[in-house]
PDB file of C-alpha atoms and ligand atoms in Angstrom:
ATOM      1  CA  UNK A  25       0.000   0.000   0.000  1.00  0.00           C
ATOM      2  CA  UNK A  26       1.432   3.365  -0.998  1.00  0.00           C
ATOM      3  CA  UNK A  27       1.558   6.184   1.548  1.00  0.00           C
ATOM      4  CA  UNK A  28       1.824   9.573  -0.139  1.00  0.00           C
ATOM      5  CA  UNK A  29       2.506  11.675   2.921  1.00  0.00           C
ATOM      6  CA  UNK A  30       2.922  11.503   6.687  1.00  0.00           C
ATOM      7  CA  UNK A  31       2.489  14.323   9.162  1.00  0.00           C
ATOM      8  CA  UNK A  32       4.241  12.891  12.173  1.00  0.00           C
ATOM      9  CA  UNK A  33       2.256  14.789  14.788  1.00  0.00           C
ATOM     10  CA  UNK A  34      -0.887  16.883  14.839  1.00  0.00           C
ATOM     11  CA  UNK A  35      -2.986  18.254  17.682  1.00  0.00           C
ATOM     12  CA  UNK A  36      -5.671  19.487  15.286  1.00  0.00           C
ATOM     13  CA  UNK A  37      -6.775  16.605  13.077  1.00  0.00           C
ATOM     14  CA  UNK A  38      -8.179  14.075  15.577  1.00  0.00           C
ATOM     15  CA  UNK A  39     -10.301  15.794  18.257  1.00  0.00           C
ATOM     16  CA  UNK A  40      -8.821  15.347  21.721  1.00  0.00           C
ATOM     17  CA  UNK A  41      -5.864  13.263  20.542  1.00  0.00           C
ATOM     18  CA  UNK A  42      -2.197  13.615  19.695  1.00  0.00           C
ATOM     19  CA  UNK A  43      -2.183  11.963  16.300  1.00  0.00           C
ATOM     20  CA  UNK A  44      -0.274  11.513  13.099  1.00  0.00           C
ATOM     21  CA  UNK A  45      -1.885  11.973   9.690  1.00  0.00           C
ATOM     22  CA  UNK A  46      -1.420   9.559   6.818  1.00  0.00           C
ATOM     23  CA  UNK A  47      -2.111  10.755   3.246  1.00  0.00           C
ATOM     24  CA  UNK A  48      -3.369   8.369   0.571  1.00  0.00           C
ATOM     25  CA  UNK A  49      -3.435   9.129  -3.149  1.00  0.00           C
ATOM     26  CA  UNK A  50      -6.414   9.137  -5.499  1.00  0.00           C
ATOM     27  CA  UNK A  51      -9.803  10.817  -5.308  1.00  0.00           C
ATOM     28  CA  UNK A  52     -13.028  10.546  -7.286  1.00  0.00           C
ATOM     29  CA  UNK A  53     -13.853  14.224  -6.823  1.00  0.00           C
ATOM     30  CA  UNK A  54     -12.095  17.320  -8.143  1.00  0.00           C
ATOM     31  CA  UNK A  55     -13.055  20.082  -5.725  1.00  0.00           C
ATOM     32  CA  UNK A  56     -11.728  23.361  -7.155  1.00  0.00           C
ATOM     33  CA  UNK A  57     -10.450  24.400  -3.708  1.00  0.00           C
ATOM     34  CA  UNK A  58      -8.678  21.117  -2.815  1.00  0.00           C
ATOM     35  CA  UNK A  59      -5.559  21.569  -0.688  1.00  0.00           C
ATOM     36  CA  UNK A  60      -4.085  18.220  -1.741  1.00  0.00           C
ATOM     37  CA  UNK A  61      -4.459  18.472  -5.508  1.00  0.00           C
ATOM     38  CA  UNK A  62      -1.123  16.751  -6.114  1.00  0.00           C
ATOM     39  CA  UNK A  63      -2.605  13.570  -4.610  1.00  0.00           C
ATOM     40  CA  UNK A  64      -5.784  13.376  -6.654  1.00  0.00           C
ATOM     41  CA  UNK A  65      -4.725  11.293  -9.640  1.00  0.00           C
ATOM     42  CA  UNK A  66      -2.781   8.825  -7.505  1.00  0.00           C
ATOM     43  CA  UNK A  67       0.473   9.289  -9.445  1.00  0.00           C
ATOM     44  CA  UNK A  68       2.387  11.305  -6.825  1.00  0.00           C
ATOM     45  CA  UNK A  69       5.491   9.484  -5.559  1.00  0.00           C
ATOM     46  CA  UNK A  70       4.983   7.395  -2.430  1.00  0.00           C
ATOM     47  CA  UNK A  71       6.965   8.421   0.642  1.00  0.00           C
ATOM     48  CA  UNK A  72       6.729   4.998   2.292  1.00  0.00           C
ATOM     49  CA  UNK A  73       4.770   1.767   2.220  1.00  0.00           C
ATOM     50  CA  UNK A  74       2.457   0.279   4.823  1.00  0.00           C
ATOM     51  CA  UNK A  75       5.217  -1.817   6.415  1.00  0.00           C
ATOM     52  CA  UNK A  76       7.320   1.293   7.024  1.00  0.00           C
ATOM     53  CA  UNK A  77       4.344   3.159   8.403  1.00  0.00           C
ATOM     54  CA  UNK A  78       3.499   0.353  10.818  1.00  0.00           C
ATOM     55  CA  UNK A  79       7.135   0.373  11.987  1.00  0.00           C
ATOM     56  CA  UNK A  80       6.839   4.140  12.584  1.00  0.00           C
ATOM     57  CA  UNK A  81       3.635   3.625  14.582  1.00  0.00           C
ATOM     58  CA  UNK A  82       5.231   0.907  16.676  1.00  0.00           C
ATOM     59  CA  UNK A  83       8.052   3.296  17.615  1.00  0.00           C
ATOM     60  CA  UNK A  84       5.566   6.031  18.526  1.00  0.00           C
ATOM     61  CA  UNK A  85       3.448   3.891  20.861  1.00  0.00           C
ATOM     62  CA  UNK A  86       2.911   5.878  24.052  1.00  0.00           C
ATOM     63  CA  UNK A  87       3.661   9.185  22.301  1.00  0.00           C
ATOM     64  CA  UNK A  88       0.777   9.244  19.847  1.00  0.00           C
ATOM     65  CA  UNK A  89      -2.763   8.177  20.628  1.00  0.00           C
ATOM     66  CA  UNK A  90      -4.452   8.323  17.248  1.00  0.00           C
ATOM     67  CA  UNK A  91      -3.954   7.936  13.503  1.00  0.00           C
ATOM     68  CA  UNK A  92      -5.800   9.997  10.873  1.00  0.00           C
ATOM     69  CA  UNK A  93      -6.387   8.661   7.372  1.00  0.00           C
ATOM     70  CA  UNK A  94      -6.812  11.387   4.787  1.00  0.00           C
ATOM     71  CA  UNK A  95      -6.061  12.013   1.145  1.00  0.00           C
ATOM     72  CA  UNK A  96      -7.282  12.075  -1.488  1.00  0.00           C
ATOM     73  CA  UNK A  97     -10.100   9.715  -0.602  1.00  0.00           C
ATOM     74  CA  UNK A  98      -8.820   6.976   1.720  1.00  0.00           C
ATOM     75  CA  UNK A  99     -11.768   4.651   1.048  1.00  0.00           C
ATOM     76  CA  UNK A 100     -10.528   4.181  -2.533  1.00  0.00           C
ATOM     77  CA  UNK A 101      -7.675   2.082  -1.091  1.00  0.00           C
ATOM     78  CA  UNK A 102      -8.964  -1.450  -1.371  1.00  0.00           C
ATOM     79  CA  UNK A 103      -6.615  -2.697   1.359  1.00  0.00           C
ATOM     80  CA  UNK A 104      -7.649  -0.005   3.841  1.00  0.00           C
ATOM     81  CA  UNK A 105      -9.650  -2.336   6.147  1.00  0.00           C
ATOM     82  CA  UNK A 106      -6.733  -4.765   6.507  1.00  0.00           C
ATOM     83  CA  UNK A 107      -4.347  -1.898   7.103  1.00  0.00           C
ATOM     84  CA  UNK A 108      -6.674  -0.239   9.634  1.00  0.00           C
ATOM     85  CA  UNK A 109      -6.912  -3.554  11.511  1.00  0.00           C
ATOM     86  CA  UNK A 110      -3.113  -3.606  11.859  1.00  0.00           C
ATOM     87  CA  UNK A 111      -3.146  -0.012  13.118  1.00  0.00           C
ATOM     88  CA  UNK A 112      -5.865  -0.949  15.601  1.00  0.00           C
ATOM     89  CA  UNK A 113      -3.857  -3.961  16.754  1.00  0.00           C
ATOM     90  CA  UNK A 114      -1.044  -1.558  17.689  1.00  0.00           C
ATOM     91  CA  UNK A 115      -3.529   0.177  19.986  1.00  0.00           C
ATOM     92  CA  UNK A 116      -4.324   3.251  17.890  1.00  0.00           C
ATOM     93  CA  UNK A 117      -7.823   4.644  17.375  1.00  0.00           C
ATOM     94  CA  UNK A 118      -8.359   5.681  13.738  1.00  0.00           C
ATOM     95  CA  UNK A 119      -9.958   8.825  12.354  1.00  0.00           C
ATOM     96  CA  UNK A 120     -11.098   8.735   8.735  1.00  0.00           C
ATOM     97  CA  UNK A 121     -11.632  11.750   6.464  1.00  0.00           C
ATOM     98  CA  UNK A 122     -14.015  10.936   3.621  1.00  0.00           C
ATOM     99  CA  UNK A 123     -15.957  12.590   0.845  1.00  0.00           C
ATOM    100  CA  UNK A 124     -18.851  10.231   1.586  1.00  0.00           C
ATOM    101  CA  UNK A 125     -18.986   8.698  -1.874  1.00  0.00           C
ATOM    102  CA  UNK A 126     -18.380   5.089  -0.738  1.00  0.00           C
ATOM    103  CA  UNK A 127     -20.995   4.167   1.862  1.00  0.00           C
ATOM    104  CA  UNK A 128     -20.462   0.395   1.515  1.00  0.00           C
ATOM    105  CA  UNK A 129     -16.778   0.703   2.343  1.00  0.00           C
ATOM    106  CA  UNK A 130     -17.535   3.142   5.150  1.00  0.00           C
ATOM    107  CA  UNK A 131     -20.118   0.760   6.568  1.00  0.00           C
ATOM    108  CA  UNK A 132     -17.592  -2.091   6.586  1.00  0.00           C
ATOM    109  CA  UNK A 133     -15.035   0.049   8.428  1.00  0.00           C
ATOM    110  CA  UNK A 134     -17.640   0.944  11.056  1.00  0.00           C
ATOM    111  CA  UNK A 135     -19.104  -2.556  11.356  1.00  0.00           C
ATOM    112  CA  UNK A 136     -15.698  -4.125  11.849  1.00  0.00           C
ATOM    113  CA  UNK A 137     -14.671  -1.545  14.461  1.00  0.00           C
ATOM    114  CA  UNK A 138     -11.857  -0.214  12.273  1.00  0.00           C
ATOM    115  CA  UNK A 139     -12.650   3.475  12.660  1.00  0.00           C
ATOM    116  CA  UNK A 140     -13.430   5.473  15.812  1.00  0.00           C
ATOM    117  CA  UNK A 141     -14.103   8.910  14.301  1.00  0.00           C
ATOM    118  CA  UNK A 142     -15.303   9.893  10.833  1.00  0.00           C
ATOM    119  CA  UNK A 143     -15.132  13.415   9.383  1.00  0.00           C
ATOM    120  CA  UNK A 144     -17.348  13.545   6.309  1.00  0.00           C
ATOM    121  CA  UNK A 145     -17.543  16.441   3.872  1.00  0.00           C
ATOM    122  CA  UNK A 146     -20.884  17.941   2.981  1.00  0.00           C
ATOM    123  CA  UNK A 147     -19.789  19.883  -0.059  1.00  0.00           C
ATOM    124  CA  UNK A 148     -22.880  22.010  -0.572  1.00  0.00           C
ATOM    125  CA  UNK A 149     -26.640  21.928  -1.100  1.00  0.00           C
ATOM    126  CA  UNK A 150     -27.815  19.124  -3.416  1.00  0.00           C
ATOM    127  CA  UNK A 151     -28.305  21.647  -6.246  1.00  0.00           C
ATOM    128  CA  UNK A 152     -24.700  22.839  -6.105  1.00  0.00           C
ATOM    129  CA  UNK A 153     -23.051  19.592  -5.030  1.00  0.00           C
ATOM    130  CA  UNK A 154     -21.551  18.514  -8.363  1.00  0.00           C
ATOM    131  CA  UNK A 155     -20.255  22.002  -9.100  1.00  0.00           C
ATOM    132  CA  UNK A 156     -18.609  22.193  -5.672  1.00  0.00           C
ATOM    133  CA  UNK A 157     -17.080  18.725  -6.075  1.00  0.00           C
ATOM    134  CA  UNK A 158     -15.691  19.768  -9.471  1.00  0.00           C
ATOM    135  CA  UNK A 159     -17.769  17.223 -11.395  1.00  0.00           C
ATOM    136  CA  UNK A 160     -20.062  17.718 -14.366  1.00  0.00           C
ATOM    137  CA  UNK A 161     -22.770  15.641 -12.722  1.00  0.00           C
ATOM    138  CA  UNK A 162     -23.025  13.240  -9.840  1.00  0.00           C
ATOM    139  CA  UNK A 163     -25.372  10.783  -8.201  1.00  0.00           C
ATOM    140  CA  UNK A 164     -26.003  11.985  -4.659  1.00  0.00           C
ATOM    141  CA  UNK A 165     -27.460   8.661  -3.473  1.00  0.00           C
ATOM    142  CA  UNK A 166     -24.111   7.430  -2.053  1.00  0.00           C
ATOM    143  CA  UNK A 167     -23.582  10.738  -0.251  1.00  0.00           C
ATOM    144  CA  UNK A 168     -27.067  10.565   1.247  1.00  0.00           C
ATOM    145  CA  UNK A 169     -26.435   6.976   2.295  1.00  0.00           C
ATOM    146  CA  UNK A 170     -23.200   7.915   4.082  1.00  0.00           C
ATOM    147  CA  UNK A 171     -24.964  10.770   5.897  1.00  0.00           C
ATOM    148  CA  UNK A 172     -27.704   8.402   7.098  1.00  0.00           C
ATOM    149  CA  UNK A 173     -25.155   5.786   8.104  1.00  0.00           C
ATOM    150  CA  UNK A 174     -23.168   8.207  10.267  1.00  0.00           C
ATOM    151  CA  UNK A 175     -26.296   9.619  11.844  1.00  0.00           C
ATOM    152  CA  UNK A 176     -27.113   6.139  13.137  1.00  0.00           C
ATOM    153  CA  UNK A 177     -24.337   6.976  15.617  1.00  0.00           C
ATOM    154  CA  UNK A 178     -22.448   3.679  15.555  1.00  0.00           C
ATOM    155  CA  UNK A 179     -19.196   5.621  15.518  1.00  0.00           C
ATOM    156  CA  UNK A 180     -18.299   9.156  16.544  1.00  0.00           C
ATOM    157  CA  UNK A 181     -18.433  11.601  13.632  1.00  0.00           C
ATOM    158  CA  UNK A 182     -18.650  15.132  12.333  1.00  0.00           C
ATOM    159  CA  UNK A 183     -19.905  16.700   9.143  1.00  0.00           C
ATOM    160  CA  UNK A 184     -17.986  19.630   7.721  1.00  0.00           C
ATOM    161  CA  UNK A 185     -18.088  22.012   4.808  1.00  0.00           C
ATOM    162  CA  UNK A 186     -15.142  23.891   3.339  1.00  0.00           C
ATOM    163  CA  UNK A 187     -16.728  27.272   2.737  1.00  0.00           C
ATOM    164  CA  UNK A 188     -15.781  29.268  -0.365  1.00  0.00           C
ATOM    165  CA  UNK A 189     -17.220  32.711  -1.122  1.00  0.00           C
ATOM    166  CA  UNK A 190     -17.879  31.866  -4.789  1.00  0.00           C
ATOM    167  CA  UNK A 191     -19.529  28.496  -4.097  1.00  0.00           C
ATOM    168  CA  UNK A 192     -21.737  28.997  -1.039  1.00  0.00           C
ATOM    169  CA  UNK A 193     -24.666  31.235  -0.197  1.00  0.00           C
ATOM    170  CA  UNK A 194     -27.546  31.412   2.309  1.00  0.00           C
ATOM    171  CA  UNK A 195     -29.473  28.761   0.420  1.00  0.00           C
ATOM    172  CA  UNK A 196     -26.490  26.379   0.658  1.00  0.00           C
ATOM    173  CA  UNK A 197     -26.658  26.412   4.438  1.00  0.00           C
ATOM    174  CA  UNK A 198     -30.432  26.332   4.678  1.00  0.00           C
ATOM    175  CA  UNK A 199     -30.396  23.188   2.524  1.00  0.00           C
ATOM    176  CA  UNK A 200     -27.467  21.611   4.348  1.00  0.00           C
ATOM    177  CA  UNK A 201     -29.154  22.300   7.698  1.00  0.00           C
ATOM    178  CA  UNK A 202     -32.347  20.576   6.580  1.00  0.00           C
ATOM    179  CA  UNK A 203     -30.359  17.669   5.173  1.00  0.00           C
ATOM    180  CA  UNK A 204     -28.290  16.915   8.309  1.00  0.00           C
ATOM    181  CA  UNK A 205     -30.935  17.961  10.846  1.00  0.00           C
ATOM    182  CA  UNK A 206     -30.197  16.306  14.194  1.00  0.00           C
ATOM    183  CA  UNK A 207     -26.516  15.628  13.395  1.00  0.00           C
ATOM    184  CA  UNK A 208     -24.098  15.429  16.293  1.00  0.00           C
ATOM    185  CA  UNK A 209     -21.772  18.220  15.144  1.00  0.00           C
ATOM    186  CA  UNK A 210     -21.076  20.294  12.090  1.00  0.00           C
ATOM    187  CA  UNK A 211     -18.125  22.521  11.209  1.00  0.00           C
ATOM    188  CA  UNK A 212     -17.896  25.314   8.704  1.00  0.00           C
ATOM    189  CA  UNK A 213     -14.251  25.422   7.656  1.00  0.00           C
ATOM    190  CA  UNK A 214     -13.091  28.595   6.003  1.00  0.00           C
ATOM    191  CA  UNK A 215     -11.305  28.033   2.696  1.00  0.00           C
ATOM    192  CA  UNK A 216      -7.768  29.371   2.629  1.00  0.00           C
ATOM    193  CA  UNK A 217      -6.177  30.081  -0.721  1.00  0.00           C
ATOM    194  CA  UNK A 218      -2.887  28.514  -1.782  1.00  0.00           C
ATOM    195  CA  UNK A 219      -0.890  28.523  -5.001  1.00  0.00           C
ATOM    196  CA  UNK A 220      -1.551  24.806  -5.356  1.00  0.00           C
ATOM    197  CA  UNK A 221      -5.369  24.765  -5.320  1.00  0.00           C
ATOM    198  CA  UNK A 222      -6.669  23.527  -8.693  1.00  0.00           C
ATOM    199  CA  UNK A 223      -8.761  26.631  -9.432  1.00  0.00           C
ATOM    200  CA  UNK A 224      -7.283  30.058  -8.821  1.00  0.00           C
ATOM    201  CA  UNK A 225      -9.449  33.066  -7.997  1.00  0.00           C
ATOM    202  CA  UNK A 226     -11.511  31.590  -5.139  1.00  0.00           C
ATOM    203  CA  UNK A 227     -11.884  33.574  -1.933  1.00  0.00           C
ATOM    204  CA  UNK A 228     -12.319  33.005   1.802  1.00  0.00           C
ATOM    205  CA  UNK A 229     -15.568  34.386   3.172  1.00  0.00           C
ATOM    206  CA  UNK A 230     -15.376  37.138   5.805  1.00  0.00           C
ATOM    207  CA  UNK A 231     -15.709  36.134   9.446  1.00  0.00           C
ATOM    208  CA  UNK A 232     -19.111  37.845   9.737  1.00  0.00           C
ATOM    209  CA  UNK A 233     -20.346  35.935   6.721  1.00  0.00           C
ATOM    210  CA  UNK A 234     -19.205  32.642   8.257  1.00  0.00           C
ATOM    211  CA  UNK A 235     -21.005  33.485  11.500  1.00  0.00           C
ATOM    212  CA  UNK A 236     -24.163  34.349   9.588  1.00  0.00           C
ATOM    213  CA  UNK A 237     -24.077  30.997   7.784  1.00  0.00           C
ATOM    214  CA  UNK A 238     -23.471  29.136  11.056  1.00  0.00           C
ATOM    215  CA  UNK A 239     -26.605  30.818  12.448  1.00  0.00           C
ATOM    216  CA  UNK A 240     -28.628  29.501   9.506  1.00  0.00           C
ATOM    217  CA  UNK A 241     -27.641  25.917  10.386  1.00  0.00           C
ATOM    218  CA  UNK A 242     -28.029  26.173  14.188  1.00  0.00           C
ATOM    219  CA  UNK A 243     -31.805  25.602  14.310  1.00  0.00           C
ATOM    220  CA  UNK A 244     -31.144  22.217  12.689  1.00  0.00           C
ATOM    221  CA  UNK A 245     -27.812  21.270  14.304  1.00  0.00           C
ATOM    222  CA  UNK A 246     -27.146  23.069  17.596  1.00  0.00           C
ATOM    223  CA  UNK A 247     -23.451  22.052  17.718  1.00  0.00           C
ATOM    224  CA  UNK A 248     -22.202  24.171  14.828  1.00  0.00           C
ATOM    225  CA  UNK A 249     -18.714  25.616  15.008  1.00  0.00           C
ATOM    226  CA  UNK A 250     -16.376  27.565  12.765  1.00  0.00           C
ATOM    227  CA  UNK A 251     -12.861  26.472  11.851  1.00  0.00           C
ATOM    228  CA  UNK A 252     -10.134  28.625  10.410  1.00  0.00           C
ATOM    229  CA  UNK A 253     -11.748  31.783  11.777  1.00  0.00           C
ATOM    230  CA  UNK A 254      -9.866  33.814  14.391  1.00  0.00           C
TER     231      UNK A 254
HETATM  232  S1  SF4 B  29     -12.940  15.233  -1.966  1.00  0.00           S
HETATM  233 FE1  SF4 B  29     -11.279  16.041  -0.685  1.00  0.00          FE
HETATM  234  S2  SF4 B  29      -9.403  15.176  -1.554  1.00  0.00           S
HETATM  235 FE2  SF4 B  29     -11.016  14.886  -3.086  1.00  0.00          FE
HETATM  236  S3  SF4 B  29     -10.839  16.680  -4.436  1.00  0.00           S
HETATM  237 FE3  SF4 B  29     -12.344  17.183  -2.845  1.00  0.00          FE
HETATM  238  S4  SF4 B  29     -11.200  18.220  -1.220  1.00  0.00           S
HETATM  239 FE4  SF4 B  29      -9.697  17.147  -2.548  1.00  0.00          FE
END
């Protein structure tokens, strides 16, 4: 299994834990604001393989208490369940970042106790979903299925939206609120521009705008918070 990046320690990625973050290549979306665009087609050079990563985790036992899987879309890795089981056997809880497009694989990870926290993207309202995911069209049924699966509460989870001034508006958050009504927690993450994002010319919303959009969601999901906003 190819590992395309390793952040050896993070206090931010796995709530309440000192974790490392493992980056996998390949994604079936093409969000114009993606921060990991170099990983999307799966051709970026690997920095290590799974054996080397497991050796790293063994050395860090007692120093780290969590492992985050991100990408790209980690659920595209067909060996992810076997790999997650080995990580679990070393005593590490796993957090999974996902775009929600693979509910069957997500369900297997949850059912087999291979993931303890899931952070799933809600890209936008159904009407603007494909545009926000950088696709000409898309079937939202898998996304809806993943939302329903997480809301069953069999594992801890959050929903989150990367918020971009050009892609989101009041209606986005009204629709998202209705869609995930009753969810455990929801984060609005402010987009930050970088030279490497696939589409240049996108902007971060102002703080006041982010707060306004959070207020739109709060009647549906009381635990709404902002990220990336001072
Ligand atoms: S789903 Fe995530 S990794 Fe894939 S293109 Fe969008 S932001 Fe990037």
